[in-house]
PDB file of C-alpha atoms in Angstrom:
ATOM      1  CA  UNK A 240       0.000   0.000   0.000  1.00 39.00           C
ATOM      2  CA  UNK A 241       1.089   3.661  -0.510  1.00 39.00           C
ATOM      3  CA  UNK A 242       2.127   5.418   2.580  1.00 44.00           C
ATOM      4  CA  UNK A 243       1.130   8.861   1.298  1.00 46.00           C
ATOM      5  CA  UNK A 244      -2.440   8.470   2.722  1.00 56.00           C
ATOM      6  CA  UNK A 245      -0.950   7.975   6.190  1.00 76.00           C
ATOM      7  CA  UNK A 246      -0.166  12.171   7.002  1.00 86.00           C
ATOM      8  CA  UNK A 247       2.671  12.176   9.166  1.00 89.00           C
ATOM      9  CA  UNK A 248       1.601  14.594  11.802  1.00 91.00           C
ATOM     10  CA  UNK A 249      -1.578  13.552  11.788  1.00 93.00           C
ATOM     11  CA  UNK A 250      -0.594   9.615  12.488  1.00 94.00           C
ATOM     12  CA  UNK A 251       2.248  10.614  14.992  1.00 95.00           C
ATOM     13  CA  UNK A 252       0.413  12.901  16.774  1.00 96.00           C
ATOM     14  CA  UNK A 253      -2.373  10.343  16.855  1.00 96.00           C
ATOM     15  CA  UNK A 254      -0.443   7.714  18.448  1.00 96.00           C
ATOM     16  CA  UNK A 255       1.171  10.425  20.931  1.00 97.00           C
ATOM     17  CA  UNK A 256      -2.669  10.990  22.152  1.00 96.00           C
ATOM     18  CA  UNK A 257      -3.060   7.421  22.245  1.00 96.00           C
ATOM     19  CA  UNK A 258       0.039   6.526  24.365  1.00 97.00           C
ATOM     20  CA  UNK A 259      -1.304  10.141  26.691  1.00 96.00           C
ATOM     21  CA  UNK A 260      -5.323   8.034  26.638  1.00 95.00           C
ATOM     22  CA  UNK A 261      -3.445   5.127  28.007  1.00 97.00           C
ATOM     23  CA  UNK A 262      -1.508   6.861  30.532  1.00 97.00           C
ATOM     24  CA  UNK A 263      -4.307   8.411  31.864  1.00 95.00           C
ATOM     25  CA  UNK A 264      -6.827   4.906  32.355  1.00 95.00           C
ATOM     26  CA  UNK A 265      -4.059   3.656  34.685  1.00 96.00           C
ATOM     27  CA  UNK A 266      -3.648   6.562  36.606  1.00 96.00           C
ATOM     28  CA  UNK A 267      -4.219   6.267  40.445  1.00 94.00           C
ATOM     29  CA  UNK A 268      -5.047   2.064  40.107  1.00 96.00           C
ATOM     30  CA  UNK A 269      -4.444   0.440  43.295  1.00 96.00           C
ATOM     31  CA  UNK A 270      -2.512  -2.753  43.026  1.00 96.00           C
ATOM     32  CA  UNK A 271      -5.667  -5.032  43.268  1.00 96.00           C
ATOM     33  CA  UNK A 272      -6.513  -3.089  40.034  1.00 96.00           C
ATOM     34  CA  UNK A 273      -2.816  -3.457  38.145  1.00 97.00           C
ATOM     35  CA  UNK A 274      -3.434  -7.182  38.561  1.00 96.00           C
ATOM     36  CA  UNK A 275      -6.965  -7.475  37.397  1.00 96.00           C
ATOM     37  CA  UNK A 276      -7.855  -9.826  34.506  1.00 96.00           C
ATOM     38  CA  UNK A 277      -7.977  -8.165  30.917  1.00 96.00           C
ATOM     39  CA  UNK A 278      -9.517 -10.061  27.966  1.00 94.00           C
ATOM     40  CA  UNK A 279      -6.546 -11.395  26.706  1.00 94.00           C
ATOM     41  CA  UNK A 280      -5.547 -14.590  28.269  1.00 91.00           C
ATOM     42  CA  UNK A 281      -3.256 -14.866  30.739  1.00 91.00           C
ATOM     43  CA  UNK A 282      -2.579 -11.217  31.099  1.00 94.00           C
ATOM     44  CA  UNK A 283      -3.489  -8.392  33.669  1.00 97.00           C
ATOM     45  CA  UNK A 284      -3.901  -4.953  33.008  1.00 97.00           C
ATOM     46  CA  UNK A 285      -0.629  -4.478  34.241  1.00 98.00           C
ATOM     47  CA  UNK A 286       0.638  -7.127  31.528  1.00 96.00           C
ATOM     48  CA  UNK A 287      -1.415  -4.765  29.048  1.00 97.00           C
ATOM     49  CA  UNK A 288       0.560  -1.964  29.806  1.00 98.00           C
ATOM     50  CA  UNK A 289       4.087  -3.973  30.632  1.00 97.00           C
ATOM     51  CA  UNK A 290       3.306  -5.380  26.573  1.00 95.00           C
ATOM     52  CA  UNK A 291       3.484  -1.756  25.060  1.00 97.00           C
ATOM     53  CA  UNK A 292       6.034  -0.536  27.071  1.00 97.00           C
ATOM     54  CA  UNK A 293       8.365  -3.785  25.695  1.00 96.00           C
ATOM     55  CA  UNK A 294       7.258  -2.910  22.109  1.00 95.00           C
ATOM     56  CA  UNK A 295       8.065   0.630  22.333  1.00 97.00           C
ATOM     57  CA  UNK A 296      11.062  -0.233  24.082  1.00 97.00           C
ATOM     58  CA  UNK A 297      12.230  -3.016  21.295  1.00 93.00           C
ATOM     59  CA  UNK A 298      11.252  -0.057  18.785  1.00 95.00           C
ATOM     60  CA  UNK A 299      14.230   2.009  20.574  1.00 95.00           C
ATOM     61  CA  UNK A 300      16.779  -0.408  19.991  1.00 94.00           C
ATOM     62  CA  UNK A 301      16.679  -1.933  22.932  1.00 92.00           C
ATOM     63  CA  UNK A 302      17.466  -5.546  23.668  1.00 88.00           C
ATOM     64  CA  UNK A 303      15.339  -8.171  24.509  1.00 76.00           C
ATOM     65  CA  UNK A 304      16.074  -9.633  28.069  1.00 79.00           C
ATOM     66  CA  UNK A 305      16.669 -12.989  29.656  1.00 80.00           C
ATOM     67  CA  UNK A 306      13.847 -15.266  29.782  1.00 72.00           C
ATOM     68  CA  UNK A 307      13.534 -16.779  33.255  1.00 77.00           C
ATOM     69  CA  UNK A 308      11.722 -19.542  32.053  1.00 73.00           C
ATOM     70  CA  UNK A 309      10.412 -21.613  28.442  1.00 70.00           C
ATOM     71  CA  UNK A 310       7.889 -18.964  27.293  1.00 71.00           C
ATOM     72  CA  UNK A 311       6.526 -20.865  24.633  1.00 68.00           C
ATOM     73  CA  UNK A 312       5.251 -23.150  27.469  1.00 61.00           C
ATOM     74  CA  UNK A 313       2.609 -21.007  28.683  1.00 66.00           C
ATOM     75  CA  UNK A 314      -0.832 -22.045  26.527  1.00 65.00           C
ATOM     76  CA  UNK A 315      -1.409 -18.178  25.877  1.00 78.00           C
ATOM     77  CA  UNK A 316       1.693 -18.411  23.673  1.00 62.00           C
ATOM     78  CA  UNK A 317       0.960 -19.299  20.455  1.00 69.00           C
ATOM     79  CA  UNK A 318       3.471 -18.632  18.138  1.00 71.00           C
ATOM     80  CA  UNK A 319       6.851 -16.165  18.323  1.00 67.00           C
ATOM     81  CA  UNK A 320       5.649 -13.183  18.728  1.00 74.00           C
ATOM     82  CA  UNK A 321       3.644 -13.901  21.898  1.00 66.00           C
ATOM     83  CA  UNK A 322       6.888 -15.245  23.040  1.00 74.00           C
ATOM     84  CA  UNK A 323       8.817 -12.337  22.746  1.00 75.00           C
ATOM     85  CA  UNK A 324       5.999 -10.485  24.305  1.00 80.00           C
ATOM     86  CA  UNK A 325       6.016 -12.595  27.072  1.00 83.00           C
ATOM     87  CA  UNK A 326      10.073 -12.321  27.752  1.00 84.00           C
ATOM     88  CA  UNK A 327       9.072  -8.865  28.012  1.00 88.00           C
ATOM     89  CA  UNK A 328       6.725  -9.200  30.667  1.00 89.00           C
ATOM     90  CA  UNK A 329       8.434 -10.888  32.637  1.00 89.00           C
ATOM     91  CA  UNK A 330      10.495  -8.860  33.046  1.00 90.00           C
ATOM     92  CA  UNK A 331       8.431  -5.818  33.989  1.00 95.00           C
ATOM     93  CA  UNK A 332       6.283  -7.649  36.231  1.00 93.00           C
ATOM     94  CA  UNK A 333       8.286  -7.512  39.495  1.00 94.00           C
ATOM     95  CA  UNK A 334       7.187  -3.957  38.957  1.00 97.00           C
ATOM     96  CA  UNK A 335       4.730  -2.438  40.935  1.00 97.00           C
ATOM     97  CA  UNK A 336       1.849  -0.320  39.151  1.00 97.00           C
ATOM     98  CA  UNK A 337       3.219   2.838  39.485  1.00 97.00           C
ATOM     99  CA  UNK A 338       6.725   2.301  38.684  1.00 98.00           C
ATOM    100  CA  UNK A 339       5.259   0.930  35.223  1.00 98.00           C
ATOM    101  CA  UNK A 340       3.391   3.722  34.992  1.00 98.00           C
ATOM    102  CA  UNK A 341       6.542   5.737  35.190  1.00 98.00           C
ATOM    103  CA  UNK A 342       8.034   3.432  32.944  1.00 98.00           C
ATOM    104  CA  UNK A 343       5.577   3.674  30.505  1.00 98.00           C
ATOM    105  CA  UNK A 344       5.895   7.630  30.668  1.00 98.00           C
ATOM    106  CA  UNK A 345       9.571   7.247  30.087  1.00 98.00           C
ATOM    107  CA  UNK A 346       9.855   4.458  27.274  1.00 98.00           C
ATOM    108  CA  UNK A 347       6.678   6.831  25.449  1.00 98.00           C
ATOM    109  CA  UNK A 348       8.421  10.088  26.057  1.00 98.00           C
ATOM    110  CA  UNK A 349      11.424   8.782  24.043  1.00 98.00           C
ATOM    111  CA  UNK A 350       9.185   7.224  21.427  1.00 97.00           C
ATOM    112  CA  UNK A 351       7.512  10.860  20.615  1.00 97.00           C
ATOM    113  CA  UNK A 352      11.145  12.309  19.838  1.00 97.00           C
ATOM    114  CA  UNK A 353      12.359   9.292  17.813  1.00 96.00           C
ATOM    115  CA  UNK A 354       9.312   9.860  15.918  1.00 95.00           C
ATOM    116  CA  UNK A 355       9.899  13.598  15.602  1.00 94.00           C
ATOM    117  CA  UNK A 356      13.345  12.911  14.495  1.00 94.00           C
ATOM    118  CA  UNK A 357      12.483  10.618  11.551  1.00 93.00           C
ATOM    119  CA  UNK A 358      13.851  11.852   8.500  1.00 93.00           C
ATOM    120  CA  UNK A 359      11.274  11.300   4.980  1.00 92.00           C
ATOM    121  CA  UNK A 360      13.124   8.778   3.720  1.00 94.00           C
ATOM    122  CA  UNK A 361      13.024   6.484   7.372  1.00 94.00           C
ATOM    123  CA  UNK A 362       9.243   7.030   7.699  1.00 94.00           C
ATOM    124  CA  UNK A 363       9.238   5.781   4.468  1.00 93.00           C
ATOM    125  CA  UNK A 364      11.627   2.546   5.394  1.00 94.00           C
ATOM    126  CA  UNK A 365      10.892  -1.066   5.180  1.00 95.00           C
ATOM    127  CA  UNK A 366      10.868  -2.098   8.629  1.00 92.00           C
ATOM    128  CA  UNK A 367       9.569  -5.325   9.711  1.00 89.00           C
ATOM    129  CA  UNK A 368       6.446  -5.449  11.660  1.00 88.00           C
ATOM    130  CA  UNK A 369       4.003  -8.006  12.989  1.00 86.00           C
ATOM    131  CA  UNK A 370       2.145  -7.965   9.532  1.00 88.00           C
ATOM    132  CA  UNK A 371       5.259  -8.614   7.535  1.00 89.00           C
ATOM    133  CA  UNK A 372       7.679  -6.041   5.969  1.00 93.00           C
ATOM    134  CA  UNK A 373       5.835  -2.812   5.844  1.00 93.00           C
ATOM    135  CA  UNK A 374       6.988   0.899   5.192  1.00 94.00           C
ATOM    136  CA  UNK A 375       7.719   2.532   9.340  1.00 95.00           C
ATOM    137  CA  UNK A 376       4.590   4.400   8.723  1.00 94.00           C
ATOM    138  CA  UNK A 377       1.982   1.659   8.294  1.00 94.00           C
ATOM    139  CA  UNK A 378       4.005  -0.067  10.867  1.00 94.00           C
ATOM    140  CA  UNK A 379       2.638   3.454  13.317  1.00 95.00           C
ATOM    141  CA  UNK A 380      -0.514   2.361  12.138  1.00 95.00           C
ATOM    142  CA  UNK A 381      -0.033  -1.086  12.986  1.00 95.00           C
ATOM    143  CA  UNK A 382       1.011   0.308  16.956  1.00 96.00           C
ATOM    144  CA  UNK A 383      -1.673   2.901  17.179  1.00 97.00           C
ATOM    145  CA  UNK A 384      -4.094  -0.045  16.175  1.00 96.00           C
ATOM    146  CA  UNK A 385      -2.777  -1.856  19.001  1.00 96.00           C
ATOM    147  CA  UNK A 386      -2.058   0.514  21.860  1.00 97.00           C
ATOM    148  CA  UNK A 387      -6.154   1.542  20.920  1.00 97.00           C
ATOM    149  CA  UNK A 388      -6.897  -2.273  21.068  1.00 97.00           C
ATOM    150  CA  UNK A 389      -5.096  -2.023  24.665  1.00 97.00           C
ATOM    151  CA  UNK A 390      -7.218   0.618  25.792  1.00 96.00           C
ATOM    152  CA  UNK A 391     -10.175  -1.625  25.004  1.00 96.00           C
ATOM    153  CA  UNK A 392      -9.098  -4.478  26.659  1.00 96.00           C
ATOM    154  CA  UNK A 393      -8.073  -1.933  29.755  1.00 96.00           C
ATOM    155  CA  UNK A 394     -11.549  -0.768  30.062  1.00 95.00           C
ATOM    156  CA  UNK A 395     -13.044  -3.517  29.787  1.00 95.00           C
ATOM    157  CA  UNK A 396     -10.721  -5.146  32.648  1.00 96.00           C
ATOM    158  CA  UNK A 397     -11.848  -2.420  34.692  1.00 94.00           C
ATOM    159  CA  UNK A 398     -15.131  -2.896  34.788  1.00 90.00           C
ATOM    160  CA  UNK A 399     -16.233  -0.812  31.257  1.00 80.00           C
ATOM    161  CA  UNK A 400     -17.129   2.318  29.935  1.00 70.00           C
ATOM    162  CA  UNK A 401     -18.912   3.227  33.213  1.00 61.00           C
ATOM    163  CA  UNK A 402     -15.903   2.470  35.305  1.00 67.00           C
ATOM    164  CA  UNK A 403     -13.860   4.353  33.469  1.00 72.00           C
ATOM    165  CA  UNK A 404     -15.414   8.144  32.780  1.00 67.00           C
ATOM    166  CA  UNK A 405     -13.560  10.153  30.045  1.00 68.00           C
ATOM    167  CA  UNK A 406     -12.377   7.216  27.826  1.00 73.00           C
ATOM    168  CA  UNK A 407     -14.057   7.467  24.443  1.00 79.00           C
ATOM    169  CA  UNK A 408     -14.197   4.981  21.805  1.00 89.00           C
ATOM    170  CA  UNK A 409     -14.484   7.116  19.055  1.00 91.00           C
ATOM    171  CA  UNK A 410     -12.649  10.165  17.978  1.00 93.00           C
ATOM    172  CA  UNK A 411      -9.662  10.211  15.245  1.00 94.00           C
ATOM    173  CA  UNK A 412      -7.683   7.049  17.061  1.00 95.00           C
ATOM    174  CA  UNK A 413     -10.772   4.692  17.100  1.00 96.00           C
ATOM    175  CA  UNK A 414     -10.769   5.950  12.961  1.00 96.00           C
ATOM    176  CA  UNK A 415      -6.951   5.129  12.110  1.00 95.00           C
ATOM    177  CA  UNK A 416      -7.681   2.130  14.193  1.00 95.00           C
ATOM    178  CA  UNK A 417     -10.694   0.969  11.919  1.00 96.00           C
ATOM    179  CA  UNK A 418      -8.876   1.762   8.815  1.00 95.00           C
ATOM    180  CA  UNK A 419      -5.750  -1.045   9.851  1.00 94.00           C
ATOM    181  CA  UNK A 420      -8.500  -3.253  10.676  1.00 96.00           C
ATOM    182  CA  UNK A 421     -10.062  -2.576   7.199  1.00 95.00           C
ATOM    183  CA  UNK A 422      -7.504  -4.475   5.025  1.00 93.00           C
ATOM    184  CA  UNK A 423      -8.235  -7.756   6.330  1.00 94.00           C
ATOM    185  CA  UNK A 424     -11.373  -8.003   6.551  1.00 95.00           C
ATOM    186  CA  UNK A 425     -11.682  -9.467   2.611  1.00 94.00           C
ATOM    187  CA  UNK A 426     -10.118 -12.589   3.774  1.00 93.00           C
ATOM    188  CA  UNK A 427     -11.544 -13.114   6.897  1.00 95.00           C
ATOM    189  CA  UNK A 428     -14.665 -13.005   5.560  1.00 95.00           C
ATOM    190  CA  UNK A 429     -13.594 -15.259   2.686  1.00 95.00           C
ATOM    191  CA  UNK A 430     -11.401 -18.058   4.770  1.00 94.00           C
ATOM    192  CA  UNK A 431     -13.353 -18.046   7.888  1.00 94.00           C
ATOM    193  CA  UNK A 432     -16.031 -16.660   7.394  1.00 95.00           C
ATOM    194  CA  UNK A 433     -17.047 -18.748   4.242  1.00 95.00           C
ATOM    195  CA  UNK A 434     -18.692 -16.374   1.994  1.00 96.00           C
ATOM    196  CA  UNK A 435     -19.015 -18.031  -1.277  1.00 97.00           C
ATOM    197  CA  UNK A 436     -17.647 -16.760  -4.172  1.00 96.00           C
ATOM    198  CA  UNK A 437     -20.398 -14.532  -6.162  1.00 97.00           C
ATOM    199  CA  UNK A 438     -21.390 -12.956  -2.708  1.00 97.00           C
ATOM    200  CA  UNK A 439     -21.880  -9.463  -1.738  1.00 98.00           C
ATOM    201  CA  UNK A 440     -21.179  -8.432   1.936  1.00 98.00           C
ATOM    202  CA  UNK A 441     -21.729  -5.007   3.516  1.00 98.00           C
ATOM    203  CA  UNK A 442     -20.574  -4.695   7.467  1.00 98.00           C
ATOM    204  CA  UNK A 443     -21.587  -1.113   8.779  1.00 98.00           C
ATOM    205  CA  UNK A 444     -20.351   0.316  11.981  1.00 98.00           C
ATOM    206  CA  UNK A 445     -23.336   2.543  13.669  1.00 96.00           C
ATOM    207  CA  UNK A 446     -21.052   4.335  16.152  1.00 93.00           C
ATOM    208  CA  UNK A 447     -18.948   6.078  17.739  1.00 95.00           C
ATOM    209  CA  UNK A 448     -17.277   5.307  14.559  1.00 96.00           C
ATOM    210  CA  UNK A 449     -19.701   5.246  11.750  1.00 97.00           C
ATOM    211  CA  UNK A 450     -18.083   3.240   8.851  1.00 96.00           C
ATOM    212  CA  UNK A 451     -19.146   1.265   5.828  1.00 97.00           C
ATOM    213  CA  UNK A 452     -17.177  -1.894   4.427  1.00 97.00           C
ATOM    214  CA  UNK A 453     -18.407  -3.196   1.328  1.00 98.00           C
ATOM    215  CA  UNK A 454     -16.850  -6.782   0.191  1.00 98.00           C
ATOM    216  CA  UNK A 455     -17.072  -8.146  -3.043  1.00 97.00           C
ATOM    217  CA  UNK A 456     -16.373 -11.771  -3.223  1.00 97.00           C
ATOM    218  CA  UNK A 457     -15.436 -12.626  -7.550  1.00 95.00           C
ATOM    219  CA  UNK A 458     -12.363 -15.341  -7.209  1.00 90.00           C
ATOM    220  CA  UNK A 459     -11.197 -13.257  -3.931  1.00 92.00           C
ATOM    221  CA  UNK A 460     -12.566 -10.904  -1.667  1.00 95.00           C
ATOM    222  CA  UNK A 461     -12.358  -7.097  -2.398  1.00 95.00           C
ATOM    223  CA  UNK A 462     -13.603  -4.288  -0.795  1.00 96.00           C
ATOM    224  CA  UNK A 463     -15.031  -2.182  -2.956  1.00 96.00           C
ATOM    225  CA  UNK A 464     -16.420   2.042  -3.298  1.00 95.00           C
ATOM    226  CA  UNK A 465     -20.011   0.693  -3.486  1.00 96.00           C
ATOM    227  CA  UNK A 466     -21.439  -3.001  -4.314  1.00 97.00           C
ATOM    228  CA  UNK A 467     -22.609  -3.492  -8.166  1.00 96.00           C
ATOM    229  CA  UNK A 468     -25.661  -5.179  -6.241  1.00 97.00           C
ATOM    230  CA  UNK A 469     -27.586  -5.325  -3.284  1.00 97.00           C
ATOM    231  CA  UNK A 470     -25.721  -7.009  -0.526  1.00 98.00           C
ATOM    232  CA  UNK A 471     -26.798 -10.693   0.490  1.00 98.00           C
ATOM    233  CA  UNK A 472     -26.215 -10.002   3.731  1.00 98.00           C
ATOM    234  CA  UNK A 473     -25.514  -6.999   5.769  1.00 98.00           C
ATOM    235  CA  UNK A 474     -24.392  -6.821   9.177  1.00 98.00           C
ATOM    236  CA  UNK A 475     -24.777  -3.887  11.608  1.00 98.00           C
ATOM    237  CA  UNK A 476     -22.838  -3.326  14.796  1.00 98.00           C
ATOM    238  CA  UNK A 477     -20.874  -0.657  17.320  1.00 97.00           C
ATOM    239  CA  UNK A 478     -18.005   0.193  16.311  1.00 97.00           C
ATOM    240  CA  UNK A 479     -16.517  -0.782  19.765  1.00 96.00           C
ATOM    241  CA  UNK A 480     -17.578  -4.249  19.809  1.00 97.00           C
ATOM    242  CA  UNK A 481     -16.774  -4.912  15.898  1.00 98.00           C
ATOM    243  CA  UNK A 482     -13.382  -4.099  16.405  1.00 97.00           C
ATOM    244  CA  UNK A 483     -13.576  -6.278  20.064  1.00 97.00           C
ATOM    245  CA  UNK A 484     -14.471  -9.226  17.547  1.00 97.00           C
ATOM    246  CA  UNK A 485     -12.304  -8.909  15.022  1.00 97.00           C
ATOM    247  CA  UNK A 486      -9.363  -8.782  17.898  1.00 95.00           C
ATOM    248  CA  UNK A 487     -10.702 -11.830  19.385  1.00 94.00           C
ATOM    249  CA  UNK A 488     -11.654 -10.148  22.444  1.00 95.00           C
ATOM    250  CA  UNK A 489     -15.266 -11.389  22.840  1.00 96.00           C
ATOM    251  CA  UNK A 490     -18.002 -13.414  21.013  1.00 96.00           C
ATOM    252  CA  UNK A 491     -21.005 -13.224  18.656  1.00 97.00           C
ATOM    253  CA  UNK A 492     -22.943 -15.288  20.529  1.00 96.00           C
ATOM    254  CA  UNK A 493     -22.379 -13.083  24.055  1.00 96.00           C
ATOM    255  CA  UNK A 494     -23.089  -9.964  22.517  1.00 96.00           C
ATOM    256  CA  UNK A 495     -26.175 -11.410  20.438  1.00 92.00           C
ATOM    257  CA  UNK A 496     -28.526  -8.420  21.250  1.00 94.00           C
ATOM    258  CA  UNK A 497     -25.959  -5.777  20.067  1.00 97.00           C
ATOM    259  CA  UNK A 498     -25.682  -7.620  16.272  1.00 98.00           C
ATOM    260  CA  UNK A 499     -28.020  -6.900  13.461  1.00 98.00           C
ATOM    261  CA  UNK A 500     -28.080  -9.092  10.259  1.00 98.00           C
ATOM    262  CA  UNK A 501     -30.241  -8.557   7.586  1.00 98.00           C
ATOM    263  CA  UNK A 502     -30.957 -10.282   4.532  1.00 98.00           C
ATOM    264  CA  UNK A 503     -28.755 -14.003   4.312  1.00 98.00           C
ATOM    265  CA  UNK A 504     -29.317 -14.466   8.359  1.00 97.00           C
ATOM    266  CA  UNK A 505     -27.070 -18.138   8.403  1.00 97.00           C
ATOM    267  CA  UNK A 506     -23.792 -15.757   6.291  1.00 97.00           C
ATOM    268  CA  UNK A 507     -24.405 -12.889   8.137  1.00 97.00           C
ATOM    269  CA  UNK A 508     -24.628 -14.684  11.860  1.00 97.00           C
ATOM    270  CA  UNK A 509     -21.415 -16.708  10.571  1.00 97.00           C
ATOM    271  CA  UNK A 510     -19.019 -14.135   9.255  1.00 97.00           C
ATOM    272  CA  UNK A 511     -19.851 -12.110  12.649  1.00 97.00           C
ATOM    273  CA  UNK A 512     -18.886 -14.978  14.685  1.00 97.00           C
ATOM    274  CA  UNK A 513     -16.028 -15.205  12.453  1.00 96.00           C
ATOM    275  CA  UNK A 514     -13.886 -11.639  12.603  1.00 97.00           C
ATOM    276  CA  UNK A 515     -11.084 -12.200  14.636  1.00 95.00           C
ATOM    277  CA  UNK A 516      -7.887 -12.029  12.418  1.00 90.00           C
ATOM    278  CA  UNK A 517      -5.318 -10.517  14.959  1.00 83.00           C
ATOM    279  CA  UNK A 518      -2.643 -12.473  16.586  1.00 62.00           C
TER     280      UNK A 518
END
């Protein structure tokens, strides 16, 4: 993909308010907090936070520690990149919440002036990334995605939106977020969630993000401007919990009430229980 649709400013600036959102859902957690379950198995909300503060760190240059133990053990860890995010939390977590915090403010702070001090032709770099070899700027994309997936999972570890006043789900993050989500979803709803060729699919988030993806399945999936027909099924849902699904963070099924199909119910109610792509 060309890079020039991802502004500069606007993405680093994006993923500086991100990192600042992130910062300020931890602040002033008690320890029985920190150590709370998130959605993702096996970690905490203090693993959450310990996992971007070992990315961003790795992104500085600097090295991986010693494992203390086989990582790939643990049934969470699935393939090598869950390992190496493991190494790095355990190594944060003799931490206590607030020193992580501070951590987190430190490794971040540094992150924001690398950034800054990118010349063109870097942000324009292959670099390799958890989605392959991408230029450094889609690989930004790739991080806010997933600091903004972390805020999710945060929330919802702490009991959810109404636990957690002044997080919002929308805004220009939640966007950029929803557009690295966007270029997958052609083959998830292809491979898993088997919409035959010939088929027309339209997914449409109703808010805080309002967005419209419209797949066109002719030998492989491709999203298209606007369908050529009416879609066979169409599949309505918050932006919030679409992108919880297709991050593997909940289920179809338990959010059943929240989930609109119309049209082909069976395709619809299969490629919704069917979203999660990320790693």
């Amino acid at each position: 993909m060309s890079t020039d649709a991802l502004d500069r400013t606007e993405l680093s600036g994006a993923l500086s308010e991100q990192w600042n959102a992130l910062a300020r859902l931890t602040s002033g957690l008690d320890e029985k907090q920190w150590r709370s379950p998130s959605p993702l198995p096996g970690w905490t909300v203090f693993d959450v936070l310990a996992h971007v503060v070992g990315t961003e760190s790795m992104l500085l240059g600097e090295a991986l520690p010693q494992a203390d133990s086989d990582v790939h053990a643990l049934p969470h860890v699935r393939n090598d990149t869950g390992a190496l995010n493991e190494i790095w939390l355990q190594s944060l977590r003799p931490l206590t919440g607030e020193q992580l915090l501070h951590r987190f403010a430190e490794v971040t702070d540094r992150r924001r002036a690398a950034v800054a001090g990118l010349d063109d032709a870097a942000w324009q770099a292959d670099i390799q990334s958890p989605i392959g070899l991408v230029p450094y700027a889609r690989f930004m994309r790739v991080r806010l995605f997933d600091c903004w997936m972390h805020q999710l999972d945060i929330t919802d570890a702490l009991g959810g939106a109404a636990a957690t006043p002044g997080m919002n789900e929308g805004g220009r993050c939640a966007e950029l977020a929803l557009d690295e989500i966007e270029p997958f979803l052609g083959r998830v709803v292809v491979k898993r969630g088997g919409a035959p060729d010939g088929s027309r699919i339209a997914i449409e988030t109703t808010g805080p993000v309002v967005r419209e993806f419209r797949i066109s399945v002719d030998g492989r999936a491709e999203l298209v401007a606007a369908l050529d027909r009416p879609a066979d099924t169409t599949i309505r849902l918050g932006s919030g919990l679409f992108a919880r699904l297709c991050g593997g963070r909940t289920t179809a099924d338990a959010h059943a009430g929240e989930i609109e199909v119309a049209g082909d119910r069976a395709l619809g109610n299969r490629i919704a229980a069917h979203l999660a792509f990320t790693i």
